[in-house]
mmCIF file of C-alpha atoms in Angstrom:
data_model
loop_
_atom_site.group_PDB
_atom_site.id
_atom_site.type_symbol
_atom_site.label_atom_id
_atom_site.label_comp_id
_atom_site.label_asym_id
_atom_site.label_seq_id
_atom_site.Cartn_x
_atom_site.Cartn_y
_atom_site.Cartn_z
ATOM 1 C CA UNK A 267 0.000 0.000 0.000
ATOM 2 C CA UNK A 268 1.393 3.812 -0.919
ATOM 3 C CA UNK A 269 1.579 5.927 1.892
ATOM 4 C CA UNK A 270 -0.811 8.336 0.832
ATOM 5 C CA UNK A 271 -3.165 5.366 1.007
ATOM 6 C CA UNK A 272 -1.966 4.848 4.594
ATOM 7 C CA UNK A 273 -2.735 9.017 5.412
ATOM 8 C CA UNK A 274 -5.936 8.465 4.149
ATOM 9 C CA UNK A 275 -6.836 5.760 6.280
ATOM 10 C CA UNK A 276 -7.197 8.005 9.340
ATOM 11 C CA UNK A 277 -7.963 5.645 12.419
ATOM 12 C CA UNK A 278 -6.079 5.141 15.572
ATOM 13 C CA UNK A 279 -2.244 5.672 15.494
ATOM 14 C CA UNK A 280 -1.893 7.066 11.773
ATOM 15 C CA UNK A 281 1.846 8.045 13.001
ATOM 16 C CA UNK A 282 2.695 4.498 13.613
ATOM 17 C CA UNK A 283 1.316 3.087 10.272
ATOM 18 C CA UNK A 284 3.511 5.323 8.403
ATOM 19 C CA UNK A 285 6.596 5.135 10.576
ATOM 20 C CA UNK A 286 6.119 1.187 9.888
ATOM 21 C CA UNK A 287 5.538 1.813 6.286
ATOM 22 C CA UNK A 288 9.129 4.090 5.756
ATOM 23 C CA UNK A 289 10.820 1.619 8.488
ATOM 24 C CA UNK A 290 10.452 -1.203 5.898
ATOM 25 C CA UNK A 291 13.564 -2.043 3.542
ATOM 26 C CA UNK A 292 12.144 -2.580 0.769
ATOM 27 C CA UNK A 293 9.722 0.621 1.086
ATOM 28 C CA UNK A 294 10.429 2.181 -2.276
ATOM 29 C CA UNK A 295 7.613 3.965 -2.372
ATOM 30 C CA UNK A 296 8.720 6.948 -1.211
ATOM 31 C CA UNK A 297 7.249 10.070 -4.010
ATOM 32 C CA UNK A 298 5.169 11.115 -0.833
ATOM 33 C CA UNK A 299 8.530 12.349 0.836
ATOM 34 C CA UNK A 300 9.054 16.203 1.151
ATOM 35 C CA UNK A 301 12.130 17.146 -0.596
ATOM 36 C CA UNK A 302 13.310 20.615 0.469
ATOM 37 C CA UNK A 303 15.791 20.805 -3.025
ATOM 38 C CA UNK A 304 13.149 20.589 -5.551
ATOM 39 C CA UNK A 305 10.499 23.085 -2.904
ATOM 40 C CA UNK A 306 6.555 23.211 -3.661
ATOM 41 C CA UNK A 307 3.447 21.702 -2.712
ATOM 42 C CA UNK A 308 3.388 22.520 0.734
ATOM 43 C CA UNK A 309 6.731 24.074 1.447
ATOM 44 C CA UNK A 310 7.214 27.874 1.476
ATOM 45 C CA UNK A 311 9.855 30.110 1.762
ATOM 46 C CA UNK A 312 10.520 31.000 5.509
ATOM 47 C CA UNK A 313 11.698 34.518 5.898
ATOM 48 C CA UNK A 314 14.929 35.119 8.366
ATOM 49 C CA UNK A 315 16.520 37.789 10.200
ATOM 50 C CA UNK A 316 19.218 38.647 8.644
ATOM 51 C CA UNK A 317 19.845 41.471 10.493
ATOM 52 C CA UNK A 318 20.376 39.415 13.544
ATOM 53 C CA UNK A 319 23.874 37.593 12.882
ATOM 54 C CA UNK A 320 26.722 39.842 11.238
ATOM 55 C CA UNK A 321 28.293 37.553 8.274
ATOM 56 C CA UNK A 322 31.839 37.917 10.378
ATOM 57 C CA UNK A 323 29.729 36.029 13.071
ATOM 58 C CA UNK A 324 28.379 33.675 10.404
ATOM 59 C CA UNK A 325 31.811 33.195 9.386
ATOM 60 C CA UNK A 326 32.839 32.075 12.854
ATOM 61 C CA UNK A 327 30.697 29.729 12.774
ATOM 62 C CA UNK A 328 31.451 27.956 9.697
ATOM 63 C CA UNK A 329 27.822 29.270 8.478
ATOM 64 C CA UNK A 330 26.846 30.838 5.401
ATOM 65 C CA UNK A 331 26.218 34.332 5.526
ATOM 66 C CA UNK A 332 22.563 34.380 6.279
ATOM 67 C CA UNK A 333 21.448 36.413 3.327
ATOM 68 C CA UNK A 334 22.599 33.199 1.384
ATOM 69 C CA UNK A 335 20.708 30.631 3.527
ATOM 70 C CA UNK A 336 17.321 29.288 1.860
ATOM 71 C CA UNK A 337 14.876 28.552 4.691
ATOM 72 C CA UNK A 338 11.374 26.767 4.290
ATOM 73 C CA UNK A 339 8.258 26.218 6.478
ATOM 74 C CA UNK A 340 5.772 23.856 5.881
ATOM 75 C CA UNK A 341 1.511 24.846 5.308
ATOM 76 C CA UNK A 342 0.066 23.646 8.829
ATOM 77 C CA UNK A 343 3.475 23.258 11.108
ATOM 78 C CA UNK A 344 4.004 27.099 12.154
ATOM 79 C CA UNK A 345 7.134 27.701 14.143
ATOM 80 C CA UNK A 346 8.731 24.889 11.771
ATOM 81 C CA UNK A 347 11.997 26.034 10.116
ATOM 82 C CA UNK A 348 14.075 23.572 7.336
ATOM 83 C CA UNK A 349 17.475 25.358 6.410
ATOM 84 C CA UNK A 350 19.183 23.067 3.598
ATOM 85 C CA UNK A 351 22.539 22.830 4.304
ATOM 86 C CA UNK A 352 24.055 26.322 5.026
ATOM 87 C CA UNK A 353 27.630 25.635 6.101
ATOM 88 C CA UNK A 354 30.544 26.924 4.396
ATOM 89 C CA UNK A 355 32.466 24.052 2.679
ATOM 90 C CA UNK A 356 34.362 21.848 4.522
ATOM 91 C CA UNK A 357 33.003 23.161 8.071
ATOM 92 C CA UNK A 358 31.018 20.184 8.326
ATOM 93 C CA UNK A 359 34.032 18.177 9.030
ATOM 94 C CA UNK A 360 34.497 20.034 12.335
ATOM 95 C CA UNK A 361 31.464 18.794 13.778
ATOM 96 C CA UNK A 362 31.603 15.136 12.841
ATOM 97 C CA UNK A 363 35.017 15.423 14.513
ATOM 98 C CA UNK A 364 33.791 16.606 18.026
ATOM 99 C CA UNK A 365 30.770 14.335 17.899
ATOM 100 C CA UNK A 366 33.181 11.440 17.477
ATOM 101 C CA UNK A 367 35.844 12.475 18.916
ATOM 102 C CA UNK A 368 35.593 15.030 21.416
ATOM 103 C CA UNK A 369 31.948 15.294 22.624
ATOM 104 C CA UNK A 370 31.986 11.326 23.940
ATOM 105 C CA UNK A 371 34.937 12.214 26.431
ATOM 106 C CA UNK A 372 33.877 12.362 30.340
ATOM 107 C CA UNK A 373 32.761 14.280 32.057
ATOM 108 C CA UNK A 374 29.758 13.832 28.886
ATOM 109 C CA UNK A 375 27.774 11.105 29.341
ATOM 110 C CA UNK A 376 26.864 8.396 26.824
ATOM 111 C CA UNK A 377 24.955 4.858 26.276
ATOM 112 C CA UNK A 378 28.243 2.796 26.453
ATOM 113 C CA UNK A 379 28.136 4.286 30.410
ATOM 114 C CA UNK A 380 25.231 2.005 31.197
ATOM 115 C CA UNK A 381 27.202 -1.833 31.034
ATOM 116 C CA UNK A 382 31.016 -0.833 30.679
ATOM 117 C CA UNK A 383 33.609 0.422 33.252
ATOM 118 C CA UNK A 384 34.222 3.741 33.465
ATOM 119 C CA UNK A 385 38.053 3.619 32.170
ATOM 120 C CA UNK A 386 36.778 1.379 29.094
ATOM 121 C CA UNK A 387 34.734 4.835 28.147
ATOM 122 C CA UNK A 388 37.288 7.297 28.699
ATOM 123 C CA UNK A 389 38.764 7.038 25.302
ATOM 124 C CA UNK A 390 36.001 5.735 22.111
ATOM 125 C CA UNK A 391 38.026 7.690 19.889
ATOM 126 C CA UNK A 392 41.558 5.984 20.724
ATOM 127 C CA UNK A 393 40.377 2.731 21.356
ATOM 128 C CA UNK A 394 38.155 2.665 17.681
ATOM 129 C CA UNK A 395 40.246 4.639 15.116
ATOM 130 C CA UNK A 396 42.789 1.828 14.075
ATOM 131 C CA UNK A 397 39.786 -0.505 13.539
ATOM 132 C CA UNK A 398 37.645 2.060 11.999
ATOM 133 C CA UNK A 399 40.429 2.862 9.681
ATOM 134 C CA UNK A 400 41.162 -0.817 8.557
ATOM 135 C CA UNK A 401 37.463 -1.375 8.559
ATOM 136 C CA UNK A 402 36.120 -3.371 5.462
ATOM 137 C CA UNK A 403 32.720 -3.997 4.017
ATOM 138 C CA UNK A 404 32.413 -7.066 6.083
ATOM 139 C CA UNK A 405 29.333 -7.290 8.216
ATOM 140 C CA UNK A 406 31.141 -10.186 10.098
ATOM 141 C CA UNK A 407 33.688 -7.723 11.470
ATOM 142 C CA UNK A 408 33.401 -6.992 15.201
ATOM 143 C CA UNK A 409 32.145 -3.333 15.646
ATOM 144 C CA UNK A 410 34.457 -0.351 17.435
ATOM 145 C CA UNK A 411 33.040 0.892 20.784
ATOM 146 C CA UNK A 412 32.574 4.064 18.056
ATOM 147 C CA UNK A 413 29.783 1.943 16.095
ATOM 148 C CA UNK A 414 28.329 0.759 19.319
ATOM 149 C CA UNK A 415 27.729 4.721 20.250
ATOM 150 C CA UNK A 416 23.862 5.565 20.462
ATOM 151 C CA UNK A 417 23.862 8.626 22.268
ATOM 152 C CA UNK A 418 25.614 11.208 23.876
ATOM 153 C CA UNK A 419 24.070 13.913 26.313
ATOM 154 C CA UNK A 420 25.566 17.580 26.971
ATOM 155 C CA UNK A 421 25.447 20.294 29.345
ATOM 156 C CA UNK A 422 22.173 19.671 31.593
ATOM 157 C CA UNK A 423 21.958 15.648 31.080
ATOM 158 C CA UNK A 424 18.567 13.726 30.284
ATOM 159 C CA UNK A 425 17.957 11.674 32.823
ATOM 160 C CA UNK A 426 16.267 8.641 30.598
ATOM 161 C CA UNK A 427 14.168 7.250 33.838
ATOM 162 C CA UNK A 428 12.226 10.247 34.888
ATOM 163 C CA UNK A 429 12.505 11.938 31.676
ATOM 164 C CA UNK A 430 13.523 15.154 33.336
ATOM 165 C CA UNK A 431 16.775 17.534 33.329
ATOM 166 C CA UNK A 432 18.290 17.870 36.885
ATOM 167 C CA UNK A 433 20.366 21.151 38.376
ATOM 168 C CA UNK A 434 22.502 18.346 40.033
ATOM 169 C CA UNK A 435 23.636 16.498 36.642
ATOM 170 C CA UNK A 436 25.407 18.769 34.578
ATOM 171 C CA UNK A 437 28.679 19.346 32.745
ATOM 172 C CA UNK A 438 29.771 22.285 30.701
ATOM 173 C CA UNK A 439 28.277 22.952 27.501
ATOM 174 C CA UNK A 440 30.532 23.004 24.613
ATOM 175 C CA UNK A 441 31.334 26.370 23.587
ATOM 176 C CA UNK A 442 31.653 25.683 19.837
ATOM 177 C CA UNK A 443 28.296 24.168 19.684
ATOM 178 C CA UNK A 444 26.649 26.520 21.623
ATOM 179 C CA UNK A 445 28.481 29.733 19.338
ATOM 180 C CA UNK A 446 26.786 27.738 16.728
ATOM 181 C CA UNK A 447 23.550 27.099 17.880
ATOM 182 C CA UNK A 448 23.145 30.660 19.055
ATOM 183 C CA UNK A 449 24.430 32.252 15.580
ATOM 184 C CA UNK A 450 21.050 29.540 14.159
ATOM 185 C CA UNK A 451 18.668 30.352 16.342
ATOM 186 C CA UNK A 452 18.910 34.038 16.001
ATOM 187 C CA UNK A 453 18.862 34.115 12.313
ATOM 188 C CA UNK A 454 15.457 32.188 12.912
ATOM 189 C CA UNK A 455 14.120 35.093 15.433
ATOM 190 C CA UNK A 456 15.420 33.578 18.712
ATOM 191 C CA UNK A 457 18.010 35.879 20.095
ATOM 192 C CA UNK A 458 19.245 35.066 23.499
ATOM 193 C CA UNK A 459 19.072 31.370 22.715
ATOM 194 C CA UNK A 460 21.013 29.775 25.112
ATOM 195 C CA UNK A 461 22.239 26.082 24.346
ATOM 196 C CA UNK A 462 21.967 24.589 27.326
ATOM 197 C CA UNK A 463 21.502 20.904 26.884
ATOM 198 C CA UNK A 464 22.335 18.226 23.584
ATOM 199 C CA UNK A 465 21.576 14.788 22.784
ATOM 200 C CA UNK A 466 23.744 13.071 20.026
ATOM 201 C CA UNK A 467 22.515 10.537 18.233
ATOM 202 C CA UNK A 468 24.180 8.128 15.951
ATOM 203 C CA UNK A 469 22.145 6.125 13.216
ATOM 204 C CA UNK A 470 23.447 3.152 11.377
ATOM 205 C CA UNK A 471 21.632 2.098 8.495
ATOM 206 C CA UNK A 472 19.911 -0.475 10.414
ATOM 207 C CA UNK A 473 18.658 2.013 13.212
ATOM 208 C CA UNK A 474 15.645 4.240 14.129
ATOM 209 C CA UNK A 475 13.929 7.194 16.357
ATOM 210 C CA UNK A 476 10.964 5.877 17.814
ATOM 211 C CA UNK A 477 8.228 8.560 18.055
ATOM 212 C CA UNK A 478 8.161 11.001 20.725
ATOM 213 C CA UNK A 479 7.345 14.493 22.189
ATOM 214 C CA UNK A 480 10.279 16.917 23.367
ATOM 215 C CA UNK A 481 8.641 18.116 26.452
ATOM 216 C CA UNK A 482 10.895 17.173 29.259
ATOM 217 C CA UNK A 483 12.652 21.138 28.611
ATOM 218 C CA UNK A 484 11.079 23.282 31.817
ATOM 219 C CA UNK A 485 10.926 26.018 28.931
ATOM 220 C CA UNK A 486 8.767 25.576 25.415
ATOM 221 C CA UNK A 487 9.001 29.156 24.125
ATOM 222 C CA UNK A 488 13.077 28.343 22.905
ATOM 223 C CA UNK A 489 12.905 26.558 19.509
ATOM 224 C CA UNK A 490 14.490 23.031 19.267
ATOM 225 C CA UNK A 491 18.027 23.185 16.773
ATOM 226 C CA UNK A 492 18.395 19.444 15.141
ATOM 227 C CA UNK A 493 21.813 19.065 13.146
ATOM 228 C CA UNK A 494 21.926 16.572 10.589
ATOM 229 C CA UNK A 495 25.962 14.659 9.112
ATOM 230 C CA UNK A 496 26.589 12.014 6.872
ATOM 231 C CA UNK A 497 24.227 9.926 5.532
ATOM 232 C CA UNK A 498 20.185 11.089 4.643
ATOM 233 C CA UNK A 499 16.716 9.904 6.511
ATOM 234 C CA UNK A 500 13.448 10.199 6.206
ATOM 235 C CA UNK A 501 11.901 12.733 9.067
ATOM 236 C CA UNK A 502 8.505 12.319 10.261
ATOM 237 C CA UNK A 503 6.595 15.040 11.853
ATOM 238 C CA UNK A 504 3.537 15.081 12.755
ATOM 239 C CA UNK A 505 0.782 16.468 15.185
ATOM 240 C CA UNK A 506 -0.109 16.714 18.841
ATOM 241 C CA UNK A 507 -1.539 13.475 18.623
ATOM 242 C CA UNK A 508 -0.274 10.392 17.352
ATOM 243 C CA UNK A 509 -3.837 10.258 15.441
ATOM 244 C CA UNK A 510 -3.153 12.705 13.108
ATOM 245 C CA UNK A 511 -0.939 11.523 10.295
ATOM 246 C CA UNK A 512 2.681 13.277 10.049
ATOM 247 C CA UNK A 513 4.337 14.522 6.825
ATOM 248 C CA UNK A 514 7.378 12.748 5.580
ATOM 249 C CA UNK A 515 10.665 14.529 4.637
ATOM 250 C CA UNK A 516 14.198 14.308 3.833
ATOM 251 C CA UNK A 517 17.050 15.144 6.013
ATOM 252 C CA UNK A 518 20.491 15.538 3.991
ATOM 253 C CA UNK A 519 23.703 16.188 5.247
ATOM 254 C CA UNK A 520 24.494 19.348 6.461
ATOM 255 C CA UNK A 521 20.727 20.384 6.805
ATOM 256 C CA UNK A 522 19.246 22.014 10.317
ATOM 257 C CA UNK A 523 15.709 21.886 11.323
ATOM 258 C CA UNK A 524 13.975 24.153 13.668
ATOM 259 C CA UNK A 525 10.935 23.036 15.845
ATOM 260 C CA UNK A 526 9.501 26.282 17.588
ATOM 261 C CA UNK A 527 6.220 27.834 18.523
ATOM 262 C CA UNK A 528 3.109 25.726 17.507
ATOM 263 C CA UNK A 529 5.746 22.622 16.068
ATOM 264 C CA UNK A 530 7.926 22.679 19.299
ATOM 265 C CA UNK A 531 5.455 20.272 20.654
ATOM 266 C CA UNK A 532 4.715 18.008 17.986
ATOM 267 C CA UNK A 533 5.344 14.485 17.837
ATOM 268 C CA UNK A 534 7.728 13.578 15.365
ATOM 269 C CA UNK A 535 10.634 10.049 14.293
ATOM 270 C CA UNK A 536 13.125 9.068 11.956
ATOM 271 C CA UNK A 537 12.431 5.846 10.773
ATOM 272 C CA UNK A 538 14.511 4.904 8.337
ATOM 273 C CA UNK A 539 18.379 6.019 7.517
ATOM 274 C CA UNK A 540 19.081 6.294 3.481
ATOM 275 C CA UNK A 541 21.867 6.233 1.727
ATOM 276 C CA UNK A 542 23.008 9.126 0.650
ATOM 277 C CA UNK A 543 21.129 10.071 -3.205
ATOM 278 C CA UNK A 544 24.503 11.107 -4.645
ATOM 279 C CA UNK A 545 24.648 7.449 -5.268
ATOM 280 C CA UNK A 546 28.171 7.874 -3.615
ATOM 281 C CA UNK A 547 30.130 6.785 -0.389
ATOM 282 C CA UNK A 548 29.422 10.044 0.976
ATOM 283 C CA UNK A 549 27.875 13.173 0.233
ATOM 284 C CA UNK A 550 29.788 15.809 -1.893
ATOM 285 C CA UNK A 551 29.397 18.468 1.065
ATOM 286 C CA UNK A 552 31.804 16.347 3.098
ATOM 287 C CA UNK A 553 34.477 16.087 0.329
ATOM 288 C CA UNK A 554 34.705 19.778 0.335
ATOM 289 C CA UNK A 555 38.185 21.245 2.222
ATOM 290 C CA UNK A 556 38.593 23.141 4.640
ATOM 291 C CA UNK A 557 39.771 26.814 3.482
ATOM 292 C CA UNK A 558 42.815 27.354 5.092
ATOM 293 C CA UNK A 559 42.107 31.214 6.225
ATOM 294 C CA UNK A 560 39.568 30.812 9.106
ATOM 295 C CA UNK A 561 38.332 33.931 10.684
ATOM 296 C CA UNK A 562 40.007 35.713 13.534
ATOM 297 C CA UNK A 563 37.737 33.863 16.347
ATOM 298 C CA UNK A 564 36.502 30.858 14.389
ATOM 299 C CA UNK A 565 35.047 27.446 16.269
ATOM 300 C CA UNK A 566 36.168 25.780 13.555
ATOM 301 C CA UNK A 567 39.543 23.987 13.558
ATOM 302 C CA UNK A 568 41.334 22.007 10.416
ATOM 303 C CA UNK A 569 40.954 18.259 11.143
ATOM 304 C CA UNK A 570 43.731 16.189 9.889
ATOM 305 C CA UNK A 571 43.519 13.682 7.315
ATOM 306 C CA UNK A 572 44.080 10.957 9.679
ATOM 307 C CA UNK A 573 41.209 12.295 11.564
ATOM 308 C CA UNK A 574 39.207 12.787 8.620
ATOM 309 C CA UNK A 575 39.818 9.248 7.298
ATOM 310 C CA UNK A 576 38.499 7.529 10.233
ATOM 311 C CA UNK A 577 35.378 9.980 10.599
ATOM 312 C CA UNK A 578 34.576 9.554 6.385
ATOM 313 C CA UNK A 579 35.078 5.413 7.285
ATOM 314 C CA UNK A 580 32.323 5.824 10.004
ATOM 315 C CA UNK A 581 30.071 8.035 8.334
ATOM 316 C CA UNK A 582 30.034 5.806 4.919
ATOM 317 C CA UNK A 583 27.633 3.685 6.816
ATOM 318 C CA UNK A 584 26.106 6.361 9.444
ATOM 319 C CA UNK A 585 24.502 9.809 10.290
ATOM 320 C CA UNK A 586 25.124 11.830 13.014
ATOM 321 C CA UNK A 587 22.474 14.042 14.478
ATOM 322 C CA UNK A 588 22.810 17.034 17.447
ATOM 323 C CA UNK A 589 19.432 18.201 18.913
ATOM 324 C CA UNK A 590 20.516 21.406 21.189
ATOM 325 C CA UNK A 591 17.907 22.838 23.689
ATOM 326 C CA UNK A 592 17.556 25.703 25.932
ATOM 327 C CA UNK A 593 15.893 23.903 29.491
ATOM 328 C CA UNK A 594 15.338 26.568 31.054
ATOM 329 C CA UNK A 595 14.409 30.352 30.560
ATOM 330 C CA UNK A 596 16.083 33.428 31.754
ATOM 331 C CA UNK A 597 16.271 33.356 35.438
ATOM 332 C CA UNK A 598 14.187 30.719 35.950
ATOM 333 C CA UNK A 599 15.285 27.426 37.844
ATOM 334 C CA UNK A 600 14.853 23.483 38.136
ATOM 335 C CA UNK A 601 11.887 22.541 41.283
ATOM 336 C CA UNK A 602 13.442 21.048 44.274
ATOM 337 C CA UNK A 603 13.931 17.381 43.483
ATOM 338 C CA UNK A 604 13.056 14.602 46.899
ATOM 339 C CA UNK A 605 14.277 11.180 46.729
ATOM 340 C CA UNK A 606 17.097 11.599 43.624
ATOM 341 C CA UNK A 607 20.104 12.554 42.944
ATOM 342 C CA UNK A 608 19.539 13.394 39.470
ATOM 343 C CA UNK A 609 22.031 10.863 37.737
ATOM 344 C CA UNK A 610 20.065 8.300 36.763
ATOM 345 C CA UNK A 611 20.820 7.236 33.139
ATOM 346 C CA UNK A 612 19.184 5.338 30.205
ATOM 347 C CA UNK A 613 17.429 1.778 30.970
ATOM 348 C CA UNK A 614 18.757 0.647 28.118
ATOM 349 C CA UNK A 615 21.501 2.132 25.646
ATOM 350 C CA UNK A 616 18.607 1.955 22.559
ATOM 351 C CA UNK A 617 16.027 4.090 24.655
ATOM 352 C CA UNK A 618 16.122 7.037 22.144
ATOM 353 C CA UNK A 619 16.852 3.894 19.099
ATOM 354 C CA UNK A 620 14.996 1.615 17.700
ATOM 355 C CA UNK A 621 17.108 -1.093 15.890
ATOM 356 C CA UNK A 622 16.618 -3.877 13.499
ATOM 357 C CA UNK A 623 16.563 -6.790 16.354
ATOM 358 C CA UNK A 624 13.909 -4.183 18.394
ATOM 359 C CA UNK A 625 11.968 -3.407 15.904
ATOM 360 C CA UNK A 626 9.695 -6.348 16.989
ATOM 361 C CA UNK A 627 9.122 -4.775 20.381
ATOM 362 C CA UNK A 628 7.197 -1.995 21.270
ATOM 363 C CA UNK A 629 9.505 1.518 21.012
ATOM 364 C CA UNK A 630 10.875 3.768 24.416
ATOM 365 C CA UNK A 631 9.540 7.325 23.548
ATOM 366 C CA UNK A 632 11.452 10.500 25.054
#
């Protein structure tokens, strides 16, 4: 059956009949997908303010100047933002390094945490770039504690049991990120953003978000930022009830979506990670160098090719996505907390996945 078929159907759960219908492998169907490069039908030019980040700022980044940014909503999701991929070339590579590299070290706090000792997390990076490098096509080959990454959590930490942010579990926020993250959100309206929290999520080709509400942030009014590397996925978003069908779209790399106002509440998944449509081992964005004259001030630092070679070997078969969140809003703080102490983790390193062997069971939502 086409998906349009299953929209129509209406009926209890019309999210879950369609996040079934893209989770398939063989679901080839896929002409109902929104596909921000080829705009129309309901997608609209979004208007930004430009006003708000100087290009020197921009720059800094690794962005775009935002005059050159394209940005789209979509007819019935106000608040919702799609910017197709507005970093400068190569700048892309700077955030697939931290997220694999950098963002995993302690005092950050990730999936492997749950079943492993802390000294056999202290180093992913170290301990998986000889294997990722020598890595084959070989789905026999044992996987590096890299590939075995789900999540990462940053700044505030998501406690995955009461599904709540704590003042007593936090680490710093990165500043590069949140540079970045504030430099987005303004140029969508939101100035004063603060980045105060980020899950990381890593996708194989085998993996899934099961479908949930963002909610667990003590303030709504901030927009959501999602980052999207490597290889593409379908997006689903959808309504404030898991009735009302959701609209399917792509997510390249490179590509940031913004959930705010009336869409920061919305249910939305990612059911299915695509290959990317270049039809090669990874998108042309990431072949793209570095310029070597950064701006006085820049986040963004050259990676070396041996860095580079074992991030492209990682991402040939996986995406990399960073949600950043402001928790709370100016002056405001977290309720007193009885009975915890605020660190209790994930019960299971797939709560925010969905995997092939899971797929059977019912999803975690978050």
């Amino acid at each position: 059956m086409a998906a349009g078929a299953l929209t129509r159907e209406g009926g209890e759960d019309a999210f879950r009949r369609l996040f079934r219908f893209y989770r398939q492998r063989d679901a080839s169907d896929l002409r109902g997908v929104v596909d921000f490069s080829a705009p129309g039908g309901q997608v609209f030019r979004s208007q930004l303010s430009i006003s708000s980040v100087s290009d020197q700022d921009a720059y800094r980044a690794g962005l775009q100047p935002v005059s050159q940014w394209k940005a789209y909503g979509l007819s019935g999701y106000p608040g919702f933002i799609f910017i197709p991929n507005p970093f400068l070339p190569g700048c892309q590579r700077h955030w697939v390094k931290q997220c694999l590299k950098l963002y995993p070290e302690k005092p950050n706090v990730c999936n492997l945490d749950l079943h492993m000792a802390p000294e056999k997390t202290t180093d992913l990076w170290g301990q998986s770039k000889e294997q990722l490098r020598r890595k084959g096509s070989s789905k026999r080959e044992p996987r590096s504690l890299l590939e075995k990454l789900r999540w990462v959590t940053l700044g505030y930490h998501y406690n995955w049991d009461t599904k709540k942010y704590s003042a007593n579990h936090h680490t710093p926020f990165p500043s590069d990120l949140a540079f970045l993250s504030e430099q987005v959100a303004a140029a969508c309206g939101f100035r004063g953003f603060q980045a105060q929290a980020g899950i990381l999520n890593y996708y194989h080709f085998d993996s899934s978000l099961g479908i949930h509400v963002d909610e667990s942030e003590l303030d709504h009014s901030r927009p959501l930022l999602s980052f999207s590397f490597g290889q593409s996925s379908i997006f689903l978003l959808g309504g404030l009830k898991r009735e009302e069908a959701p609209t399917a779209m792509f997510m390249h790399s490179g590509d940031i979506m913004v959930m705010s106002g009336f869409s920061r509440l919305l249910y939305h998944a990612v059911p299915r990670v695509l290959p990317n449509p270049e039809g090669t081992a990874l998108p042309s964005c990431l072949n793209q160098p570095l310029s070597s004259d950064l701006p006085v001030g820049s986040v963004i630092e050259h990676s070396s090719d041996e860095d580079w070679q074992v991030c492209a070997k990682y991402l040939q078969s996986s995406r990399i996505n960073m949600t950043i969140r402001q928790v709370l809003a100016e002056g405001q703080k977290f309720p007193e907390e009885s009975g915890t102490n605020g660190k209790g983790q994930a019960p299971s390193e797939d709560s925010y996945h969905e995997n092939s062997k899971a797929k059977r069971h019912k999803p975690n939502t978050v």
